[in-house]
mmCIF file of C-alpha atoms (C1' of nucleotides) in Angstrom:
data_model
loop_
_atom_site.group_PDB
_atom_site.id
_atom_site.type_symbol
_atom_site.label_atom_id
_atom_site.label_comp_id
_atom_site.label_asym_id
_atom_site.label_seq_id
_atom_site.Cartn_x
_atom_site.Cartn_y
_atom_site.Cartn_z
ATOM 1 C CA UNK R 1 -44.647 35.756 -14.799
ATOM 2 C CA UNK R 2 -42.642 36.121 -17.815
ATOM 3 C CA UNK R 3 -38.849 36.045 -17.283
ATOM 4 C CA UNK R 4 -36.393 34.512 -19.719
ATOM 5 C CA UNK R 5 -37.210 31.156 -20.039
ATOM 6 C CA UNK R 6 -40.915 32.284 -21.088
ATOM 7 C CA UNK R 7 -39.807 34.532 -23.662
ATOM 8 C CA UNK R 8 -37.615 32.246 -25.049
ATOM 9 C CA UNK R 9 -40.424 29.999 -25.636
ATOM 10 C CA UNK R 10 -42.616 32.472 -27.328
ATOM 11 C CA UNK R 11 -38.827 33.903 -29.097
ATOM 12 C CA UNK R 12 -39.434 29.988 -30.836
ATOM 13 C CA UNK R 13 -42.632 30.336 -31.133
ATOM 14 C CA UNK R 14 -42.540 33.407 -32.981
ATOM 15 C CA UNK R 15 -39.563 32.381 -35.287
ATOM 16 C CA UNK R 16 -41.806 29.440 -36.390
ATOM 17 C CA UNK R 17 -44.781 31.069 -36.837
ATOM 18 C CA UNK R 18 -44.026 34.622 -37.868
ATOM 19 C CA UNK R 19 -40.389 34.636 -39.654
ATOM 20 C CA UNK R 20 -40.936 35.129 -43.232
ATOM 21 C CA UNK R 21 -44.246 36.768 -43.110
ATOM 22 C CA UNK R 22 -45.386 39.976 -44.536
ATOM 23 C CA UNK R 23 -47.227 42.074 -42.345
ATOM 24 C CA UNK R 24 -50.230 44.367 -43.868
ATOM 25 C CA UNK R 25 -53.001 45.230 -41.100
ATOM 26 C CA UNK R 26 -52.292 46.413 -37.750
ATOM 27 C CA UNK R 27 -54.739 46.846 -35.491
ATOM 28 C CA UNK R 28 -53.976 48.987 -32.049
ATOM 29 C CA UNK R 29 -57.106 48.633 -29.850
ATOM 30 C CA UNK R 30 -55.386 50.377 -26.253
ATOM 31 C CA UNK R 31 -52.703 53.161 -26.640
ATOM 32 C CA UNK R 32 -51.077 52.110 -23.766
ATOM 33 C CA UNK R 33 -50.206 48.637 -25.141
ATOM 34 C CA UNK R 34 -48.103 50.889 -27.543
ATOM 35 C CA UNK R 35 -47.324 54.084 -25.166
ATOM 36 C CA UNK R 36 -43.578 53.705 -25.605
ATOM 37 C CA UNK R 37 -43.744 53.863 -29.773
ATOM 38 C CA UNK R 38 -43.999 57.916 -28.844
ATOM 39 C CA UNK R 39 -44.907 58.747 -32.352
ATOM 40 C CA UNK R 40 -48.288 56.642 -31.507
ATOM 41 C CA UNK R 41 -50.668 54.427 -33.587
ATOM 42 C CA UNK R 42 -50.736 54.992 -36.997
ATOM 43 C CA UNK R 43 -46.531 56.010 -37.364
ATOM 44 C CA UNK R 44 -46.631 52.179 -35.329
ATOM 45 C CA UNK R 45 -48.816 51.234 -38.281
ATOM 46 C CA UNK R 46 -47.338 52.768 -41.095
ATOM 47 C CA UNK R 47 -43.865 51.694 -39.984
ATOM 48 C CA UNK R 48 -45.253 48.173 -40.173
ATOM 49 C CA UNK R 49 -47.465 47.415 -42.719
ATOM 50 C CA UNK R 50 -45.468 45.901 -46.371
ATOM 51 C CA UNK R 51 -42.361 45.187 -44.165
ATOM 52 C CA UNK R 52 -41.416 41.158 -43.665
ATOM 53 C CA UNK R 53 -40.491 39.687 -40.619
ATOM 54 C CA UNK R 54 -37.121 38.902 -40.942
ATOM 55 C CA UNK R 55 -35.765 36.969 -37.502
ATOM 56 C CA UNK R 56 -36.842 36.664 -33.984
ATOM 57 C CA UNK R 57 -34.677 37.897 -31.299
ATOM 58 C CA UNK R 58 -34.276 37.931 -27.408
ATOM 59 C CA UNK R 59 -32.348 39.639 -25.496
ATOM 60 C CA UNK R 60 -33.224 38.937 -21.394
ATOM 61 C CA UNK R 61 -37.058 39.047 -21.532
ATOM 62 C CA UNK R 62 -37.150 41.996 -24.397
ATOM 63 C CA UNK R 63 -38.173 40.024 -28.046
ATOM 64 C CA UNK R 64 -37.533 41.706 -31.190
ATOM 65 C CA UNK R 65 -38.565 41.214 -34.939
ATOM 66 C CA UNK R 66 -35.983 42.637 -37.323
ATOM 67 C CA UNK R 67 -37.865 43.800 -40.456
ATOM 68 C CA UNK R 68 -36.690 44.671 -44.262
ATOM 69 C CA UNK R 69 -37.020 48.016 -43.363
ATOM 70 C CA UNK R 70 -33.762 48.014 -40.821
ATOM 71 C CA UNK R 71 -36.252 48.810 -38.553
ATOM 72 C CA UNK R 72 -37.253 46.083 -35.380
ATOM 73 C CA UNK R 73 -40.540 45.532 -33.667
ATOM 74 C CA UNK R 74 -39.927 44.972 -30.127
ATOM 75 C CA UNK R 75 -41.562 43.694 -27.058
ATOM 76 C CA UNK R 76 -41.787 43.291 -23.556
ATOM 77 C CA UNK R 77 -44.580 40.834 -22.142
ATOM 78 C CA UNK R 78 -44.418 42.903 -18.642
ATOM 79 C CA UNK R 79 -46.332 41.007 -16.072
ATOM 80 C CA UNK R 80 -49.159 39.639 -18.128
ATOM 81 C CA UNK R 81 -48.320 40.169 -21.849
ATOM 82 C CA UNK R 82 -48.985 37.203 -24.016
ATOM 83 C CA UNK R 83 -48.285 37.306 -28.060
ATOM 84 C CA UNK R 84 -50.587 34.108 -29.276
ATOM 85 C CA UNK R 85 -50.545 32.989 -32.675
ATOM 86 C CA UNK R 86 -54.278 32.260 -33.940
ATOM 87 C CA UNK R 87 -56.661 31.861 -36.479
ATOM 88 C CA UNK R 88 -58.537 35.297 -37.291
ATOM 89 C CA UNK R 89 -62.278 33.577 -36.877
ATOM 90 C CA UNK R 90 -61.437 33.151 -32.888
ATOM 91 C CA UNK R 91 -62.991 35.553 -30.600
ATOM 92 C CA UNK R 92 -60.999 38.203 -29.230
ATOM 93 C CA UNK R 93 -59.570 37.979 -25.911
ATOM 94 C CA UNK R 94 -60.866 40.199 -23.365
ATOM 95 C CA UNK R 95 -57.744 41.963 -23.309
ATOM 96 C CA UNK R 96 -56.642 41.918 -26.791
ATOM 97 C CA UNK R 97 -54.193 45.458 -26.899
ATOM 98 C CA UNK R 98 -52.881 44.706 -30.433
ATOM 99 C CA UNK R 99 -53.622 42.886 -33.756
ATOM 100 C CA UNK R 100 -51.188 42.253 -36.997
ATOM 101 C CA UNK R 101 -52.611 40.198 -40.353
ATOM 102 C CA UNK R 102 -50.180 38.947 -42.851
ATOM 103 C CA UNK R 103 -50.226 38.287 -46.553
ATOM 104 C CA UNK R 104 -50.748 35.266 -46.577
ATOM 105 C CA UNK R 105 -53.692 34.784 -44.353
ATOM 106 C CA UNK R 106 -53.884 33.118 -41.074
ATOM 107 C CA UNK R 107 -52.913 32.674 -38.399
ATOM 108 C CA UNK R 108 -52.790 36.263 -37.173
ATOM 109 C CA UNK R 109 -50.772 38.196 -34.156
ATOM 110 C CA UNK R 110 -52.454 39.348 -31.284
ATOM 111 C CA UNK R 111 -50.537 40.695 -28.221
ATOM 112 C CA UNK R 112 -52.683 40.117 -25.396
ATOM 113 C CA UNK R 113 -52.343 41.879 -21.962
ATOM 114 C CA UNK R 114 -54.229 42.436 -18.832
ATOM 115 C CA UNK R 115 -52.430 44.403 -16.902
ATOM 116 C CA UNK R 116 -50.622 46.463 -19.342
ATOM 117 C CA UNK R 117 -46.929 46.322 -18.287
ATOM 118 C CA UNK R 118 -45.856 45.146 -21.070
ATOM 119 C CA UNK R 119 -46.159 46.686 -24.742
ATOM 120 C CA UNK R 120 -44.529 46.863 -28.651
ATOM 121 C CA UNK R 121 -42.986 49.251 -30.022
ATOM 122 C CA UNK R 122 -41.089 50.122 -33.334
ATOM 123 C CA UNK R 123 -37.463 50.671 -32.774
ATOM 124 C CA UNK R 124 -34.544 51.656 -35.627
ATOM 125 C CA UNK R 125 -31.572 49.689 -35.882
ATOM 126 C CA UNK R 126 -33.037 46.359 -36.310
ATOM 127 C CA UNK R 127 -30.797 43.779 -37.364
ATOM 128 C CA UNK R 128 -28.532 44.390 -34.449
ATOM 129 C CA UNK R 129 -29.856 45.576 -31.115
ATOM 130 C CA UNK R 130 -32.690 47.442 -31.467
ATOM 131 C CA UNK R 131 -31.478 50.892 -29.937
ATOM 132 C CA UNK R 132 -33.752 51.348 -27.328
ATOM 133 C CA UNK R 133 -32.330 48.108 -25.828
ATOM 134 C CA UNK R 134 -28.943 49.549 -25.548
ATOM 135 C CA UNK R 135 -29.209 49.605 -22.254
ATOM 136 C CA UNK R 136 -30.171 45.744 -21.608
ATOM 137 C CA UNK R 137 -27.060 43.557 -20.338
ATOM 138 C CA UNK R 138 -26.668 40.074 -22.344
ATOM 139 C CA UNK R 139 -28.275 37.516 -20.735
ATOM 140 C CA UNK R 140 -26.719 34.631 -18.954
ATOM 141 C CA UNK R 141 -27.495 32.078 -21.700
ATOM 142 C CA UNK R 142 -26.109 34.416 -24.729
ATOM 143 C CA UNK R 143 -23.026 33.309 -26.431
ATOM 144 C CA UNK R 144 -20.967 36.180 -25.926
ATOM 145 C CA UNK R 145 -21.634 37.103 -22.221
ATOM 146 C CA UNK R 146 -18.421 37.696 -20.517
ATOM 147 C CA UNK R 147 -18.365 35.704 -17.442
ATOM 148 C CA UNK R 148 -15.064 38.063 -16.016
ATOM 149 C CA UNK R 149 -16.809 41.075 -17.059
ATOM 150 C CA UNK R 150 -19.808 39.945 -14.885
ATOM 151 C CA UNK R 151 -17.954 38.794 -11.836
ATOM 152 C CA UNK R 152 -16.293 42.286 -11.372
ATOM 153 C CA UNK R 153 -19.307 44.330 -11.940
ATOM 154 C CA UNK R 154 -21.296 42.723 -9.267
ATOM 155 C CA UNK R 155 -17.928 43.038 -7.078
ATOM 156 C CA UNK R 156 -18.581 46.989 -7.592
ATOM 157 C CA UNK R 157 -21.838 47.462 -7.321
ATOM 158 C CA UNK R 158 -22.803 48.697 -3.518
ATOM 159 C CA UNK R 159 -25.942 47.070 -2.739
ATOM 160 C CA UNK R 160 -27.683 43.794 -2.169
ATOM 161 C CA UNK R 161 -26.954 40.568 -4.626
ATOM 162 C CA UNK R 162 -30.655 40.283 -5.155
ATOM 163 C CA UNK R 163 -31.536 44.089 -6.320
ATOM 164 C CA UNK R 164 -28.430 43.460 -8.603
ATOM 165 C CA UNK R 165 -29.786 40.060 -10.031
ATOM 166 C CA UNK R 166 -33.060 41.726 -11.234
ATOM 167 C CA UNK R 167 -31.149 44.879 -12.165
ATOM 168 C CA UNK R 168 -31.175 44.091 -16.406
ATOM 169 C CA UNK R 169 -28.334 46.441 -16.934
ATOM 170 C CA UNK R 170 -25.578 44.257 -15.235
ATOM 171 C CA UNK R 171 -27.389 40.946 -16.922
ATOM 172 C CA UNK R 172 -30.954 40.408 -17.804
ATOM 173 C CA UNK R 173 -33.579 37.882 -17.787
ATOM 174 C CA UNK R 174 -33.668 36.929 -14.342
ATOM 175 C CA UNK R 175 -36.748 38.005 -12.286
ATOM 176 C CA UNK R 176 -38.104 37.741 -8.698
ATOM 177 C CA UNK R 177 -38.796 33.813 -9.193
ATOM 178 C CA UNK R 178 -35.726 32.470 -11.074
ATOM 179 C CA UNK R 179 -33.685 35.068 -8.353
ATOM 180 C CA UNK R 180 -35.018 33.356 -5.283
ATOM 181 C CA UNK R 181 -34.078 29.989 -7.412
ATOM 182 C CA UNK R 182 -30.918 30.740 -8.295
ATOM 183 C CA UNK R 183 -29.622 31.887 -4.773
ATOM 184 C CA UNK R 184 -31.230 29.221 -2.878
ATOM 185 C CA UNK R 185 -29.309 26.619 -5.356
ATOM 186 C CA UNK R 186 -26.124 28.815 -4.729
ATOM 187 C CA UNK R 187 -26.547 29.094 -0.752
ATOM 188 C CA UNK R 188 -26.739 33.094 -1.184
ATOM 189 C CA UNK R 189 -28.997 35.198 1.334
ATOM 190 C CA UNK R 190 -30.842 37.437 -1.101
ATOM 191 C CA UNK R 191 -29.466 40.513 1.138
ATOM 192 C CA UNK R 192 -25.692 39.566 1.139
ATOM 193 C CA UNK R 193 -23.984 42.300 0.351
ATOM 194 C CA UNK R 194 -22.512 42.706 -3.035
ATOM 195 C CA UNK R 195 -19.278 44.214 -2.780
ATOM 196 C CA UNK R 196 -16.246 42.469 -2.952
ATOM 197 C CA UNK R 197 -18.477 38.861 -2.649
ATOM 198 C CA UNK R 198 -16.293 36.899 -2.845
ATOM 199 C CA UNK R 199 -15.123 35.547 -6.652
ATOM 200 C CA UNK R 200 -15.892 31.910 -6.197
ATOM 201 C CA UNK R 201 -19.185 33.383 -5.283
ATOM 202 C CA UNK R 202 -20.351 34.917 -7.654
ATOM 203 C CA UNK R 203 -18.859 31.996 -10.162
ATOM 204 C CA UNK R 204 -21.633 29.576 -7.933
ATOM 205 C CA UNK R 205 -24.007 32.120 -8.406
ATOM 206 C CA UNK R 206 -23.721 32.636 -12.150
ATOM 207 C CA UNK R 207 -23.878 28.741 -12.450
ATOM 208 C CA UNK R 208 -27.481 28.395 -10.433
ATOM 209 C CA UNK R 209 -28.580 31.498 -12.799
ATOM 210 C CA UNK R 210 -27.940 29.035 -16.120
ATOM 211 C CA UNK R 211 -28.849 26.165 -14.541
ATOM 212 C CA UNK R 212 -32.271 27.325 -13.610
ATOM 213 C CA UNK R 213 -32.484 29.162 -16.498
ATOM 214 C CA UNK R 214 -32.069 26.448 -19.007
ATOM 215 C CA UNK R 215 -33.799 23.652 -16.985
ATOM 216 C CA UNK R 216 -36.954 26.247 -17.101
ATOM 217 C CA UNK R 217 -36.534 26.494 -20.664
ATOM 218 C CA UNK R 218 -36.758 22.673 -21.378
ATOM 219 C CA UNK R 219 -39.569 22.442 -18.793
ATOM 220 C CA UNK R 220 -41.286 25.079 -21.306
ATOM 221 C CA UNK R 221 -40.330 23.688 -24.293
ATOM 222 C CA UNK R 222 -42.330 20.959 -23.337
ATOM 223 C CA UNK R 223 -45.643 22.792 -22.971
ATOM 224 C CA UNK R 224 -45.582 24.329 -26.511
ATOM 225 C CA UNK R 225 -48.459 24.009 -28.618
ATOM 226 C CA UNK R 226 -48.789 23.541 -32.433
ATOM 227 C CA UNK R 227 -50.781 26.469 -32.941
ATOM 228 C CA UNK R 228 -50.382 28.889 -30.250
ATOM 229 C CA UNK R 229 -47.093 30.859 -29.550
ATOM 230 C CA UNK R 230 -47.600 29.714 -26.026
ATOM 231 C CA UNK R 231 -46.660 32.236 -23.441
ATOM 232 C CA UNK R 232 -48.420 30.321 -19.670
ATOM 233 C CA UNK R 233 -48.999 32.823 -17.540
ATOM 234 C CA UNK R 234 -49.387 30.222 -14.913
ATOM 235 C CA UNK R 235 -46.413 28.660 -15.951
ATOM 236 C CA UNK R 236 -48.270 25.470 -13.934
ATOM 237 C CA UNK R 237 -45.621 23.547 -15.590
ATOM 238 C CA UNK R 238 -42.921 24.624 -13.788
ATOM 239 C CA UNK R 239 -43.998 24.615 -10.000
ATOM 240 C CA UNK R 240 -43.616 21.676 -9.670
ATOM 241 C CA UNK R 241 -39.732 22.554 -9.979
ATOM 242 C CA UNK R 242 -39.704 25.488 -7.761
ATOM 243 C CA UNK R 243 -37.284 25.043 -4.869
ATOM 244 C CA UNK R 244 -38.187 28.185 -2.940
ATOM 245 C CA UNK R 245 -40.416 30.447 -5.053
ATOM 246 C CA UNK R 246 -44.316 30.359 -2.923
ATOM 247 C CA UNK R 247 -42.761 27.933 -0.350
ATOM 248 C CA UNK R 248 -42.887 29.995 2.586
ATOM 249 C CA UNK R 249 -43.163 27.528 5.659
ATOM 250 C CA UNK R 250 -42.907 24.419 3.775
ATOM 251 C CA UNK R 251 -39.241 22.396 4.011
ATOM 252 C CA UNK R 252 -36.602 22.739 2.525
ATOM 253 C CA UNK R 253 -35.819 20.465 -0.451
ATOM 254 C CA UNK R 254 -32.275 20.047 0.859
ATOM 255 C CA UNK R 255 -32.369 20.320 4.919
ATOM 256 C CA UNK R 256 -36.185 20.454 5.634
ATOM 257 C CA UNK R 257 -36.108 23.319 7.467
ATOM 258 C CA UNK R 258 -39.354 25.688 7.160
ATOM 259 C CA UNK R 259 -38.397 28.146 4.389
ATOM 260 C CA UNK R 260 -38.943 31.777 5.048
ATOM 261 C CA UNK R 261 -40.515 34.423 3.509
ATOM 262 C CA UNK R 262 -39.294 38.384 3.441
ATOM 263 C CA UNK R 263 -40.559 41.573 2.100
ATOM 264 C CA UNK R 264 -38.017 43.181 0.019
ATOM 265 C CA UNK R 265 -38.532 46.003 -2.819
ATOM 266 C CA UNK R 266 -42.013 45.613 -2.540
ATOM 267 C CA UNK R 267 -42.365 42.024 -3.544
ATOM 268 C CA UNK R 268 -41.596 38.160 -1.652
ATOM 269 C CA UNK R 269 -38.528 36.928 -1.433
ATOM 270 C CA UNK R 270 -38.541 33.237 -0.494
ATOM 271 C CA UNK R 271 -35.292 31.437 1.159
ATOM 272 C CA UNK R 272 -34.276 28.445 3.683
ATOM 273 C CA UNK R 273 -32.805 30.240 7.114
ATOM 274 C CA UNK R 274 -30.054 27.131 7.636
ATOM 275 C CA UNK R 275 -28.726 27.039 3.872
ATOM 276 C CA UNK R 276 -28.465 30.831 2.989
ATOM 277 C CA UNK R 277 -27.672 32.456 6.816
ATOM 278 C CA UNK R 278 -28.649 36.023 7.084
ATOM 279 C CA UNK R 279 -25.336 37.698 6.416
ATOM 280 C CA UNK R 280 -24.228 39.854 9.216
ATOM 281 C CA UNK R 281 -24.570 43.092 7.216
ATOM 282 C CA UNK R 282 -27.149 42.660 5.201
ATOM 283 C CA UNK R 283 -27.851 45.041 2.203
ATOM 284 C CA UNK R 284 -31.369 45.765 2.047
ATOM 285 C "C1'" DC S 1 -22.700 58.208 -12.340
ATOM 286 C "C1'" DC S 2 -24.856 55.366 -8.791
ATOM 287 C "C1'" DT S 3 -28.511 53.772 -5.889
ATOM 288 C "C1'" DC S 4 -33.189 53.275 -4.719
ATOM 289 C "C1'" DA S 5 -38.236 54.458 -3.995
ATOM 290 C "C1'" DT S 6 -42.195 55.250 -6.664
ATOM 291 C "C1'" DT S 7 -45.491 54.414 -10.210
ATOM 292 C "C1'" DC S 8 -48.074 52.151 -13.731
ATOM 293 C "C1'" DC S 9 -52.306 48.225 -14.130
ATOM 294 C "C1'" DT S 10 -56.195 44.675 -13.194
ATOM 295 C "C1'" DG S 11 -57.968 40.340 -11.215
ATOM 296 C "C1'" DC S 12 -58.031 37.512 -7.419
ATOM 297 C "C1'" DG S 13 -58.665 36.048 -2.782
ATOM 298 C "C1'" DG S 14 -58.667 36.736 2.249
ATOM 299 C "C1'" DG S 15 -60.895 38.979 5.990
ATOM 300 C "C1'" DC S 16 -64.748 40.961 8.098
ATOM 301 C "C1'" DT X 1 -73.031 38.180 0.345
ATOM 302 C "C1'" DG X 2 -70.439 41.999 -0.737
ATOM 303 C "C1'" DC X 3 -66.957 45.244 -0.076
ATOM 304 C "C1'" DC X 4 -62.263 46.638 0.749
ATOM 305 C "C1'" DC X 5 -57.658 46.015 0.641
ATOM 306 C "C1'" DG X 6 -53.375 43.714 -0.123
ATOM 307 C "C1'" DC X 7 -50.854 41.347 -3.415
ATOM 308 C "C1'" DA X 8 -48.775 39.865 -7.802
ATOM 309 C "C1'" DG X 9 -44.207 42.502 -10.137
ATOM 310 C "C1'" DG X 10 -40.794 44.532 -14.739
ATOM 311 C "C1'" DA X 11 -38.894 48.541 -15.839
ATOM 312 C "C1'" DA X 12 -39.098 53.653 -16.641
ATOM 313 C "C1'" DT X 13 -38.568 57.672 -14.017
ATOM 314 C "C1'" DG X 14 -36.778 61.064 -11.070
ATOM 315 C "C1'" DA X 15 -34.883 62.229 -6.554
ATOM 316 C "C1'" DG X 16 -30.878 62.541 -3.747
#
DNA sequence: CCTCATTCCTGCGGGC
DNA sequence: TGCCCGCAGGAATGAG
């Protein structure tokens, strides 16, 4: 599952591979791969074809490519997205959603998607943040996220720490694995309640986020290949550094007690019973 | 404004 | 062996 530290990779991917190249065939093969570019297919084209690729961006697990035009091309690798960089002569992948050919030959472009949760789009205001990102929090690992500014929001919000970890509004980038990571390396139950946790808290907290976070970025670094913007949807690489995440009954790294399993908005949360107690009022 | 449930999608694997 | 169903889950959406 893509979450920050896979998008990054295919972010460097994409800035060696695709930065400086003109773009002048697009090829759209499923509308929903491009169902939140309202204007649909061939404005997506035409907005895209003769404009060069100017940077490649990231901001939580949204990518963008700033173009010439002040325009940006953004996307979101949902659940299964992948954006490859290969030859044109290579079949095309069973779920191939989108295609883009440059000037200068190959390697080509091809967003590739199974399940469709993911998706480009054309967006004004490129060279900044695109503006249908406005409402994406910096991410843990930018340069100008304001640690204070974090602390106090999450001492406001009235709900659960977890629901306000993969909430991309307060910060972004962290999903339901690097979560369950990050709180089992900070001793936080996933339902402890959020308001007025206590500062030091959320200060440990904030620290497992980046830790995770970068260590899974260096673990992916180290898969990339030469040719292919690599996005792993198995991400086999980095089980074998998962604490928590798909544990459920096995020990704990730290105490070896069984690890536990929950159900929470709709999806596994994984956590050790003796290092992150159930708080006594829990917000689900 | 804030919080939260619902919905989108397809392949896989367990159970019967 | 084959079918059904649950599960994987990011983020937009709308309800309350």
């Amino acid at each position: 599952m893509p979450e920050l530290p896979e998008v990054e990779t295919v972010r460097r991917g994409l800035e060696r591979w695709v930065v400086g190249r003109e773009i002048v065939a697009v090829q759209v093969l499923h509308p929903r791969a491009i169902r939140r570019h309202e204007a649909g297919a061939d404005d997506f084209a035409a907005l895209l074809i003769g404009q060069q690729v100017e940077a490649a961006m990231r901001r939580g697990k949204f990518l963008w490519l700033p173009l010439a035009s002040g325009d940006a091309l953004v996307a979101h690798l949902g659940m299964s997205g992948q954006l490859l960089v290969e030859n044109a002569d290579l079949p095309d992948e069973k779920h191939l959603r989108v295609r883009l050919r440059f000037a200068d030959g190959d390697p080509e472009l091809r967003f590739v998607d199974q399940r469709t949760f993911g998706g480009l789009a054309v967006s004004a205001g490129g060279a900044a943040l695109p503006g249908s990102l406005a409402h994406i929090g910096r991410d843990p690992l930018d340069p100008e996220f304001d640690d204070d500014a974090f602390v106090e929001g999450l001492r406001r919000r009235r709900t659960g720490v977890k629901r306000a970890l993969l909430d991309q509004t307060l910060t972004s980038g962290i999903g339901n694995i690097y979560a369950d990571e990050a709180l089992w390396i900070a001793r936080v139950h996933w339902a402890r309640a959020t308001e007025n946790l206590p500062r030091p808290v959320c200060r440990t907290l904030l620290a497992a986020v980046r830790e995770v976070l970068t260590a899974a970025i260096e673990a992916g670094g180290t898969s990339f290949d030469a040719l292919y913007v690599n996005v792993n949807g198995q991400s086999g690489y980095f089980d074998r550094s998962l604490h928590v995440y798909g544990r459920e009954g096995e020990p704990c790294d730290r105490c070896g007690t069984p690890l536990r399993r929950s159900k929470f908005m709709g999806r596994s949360s994984y956590w050790c019973p003796k290092d992150q107690p159930q708080p006594r009022h829990p917000h689900y």
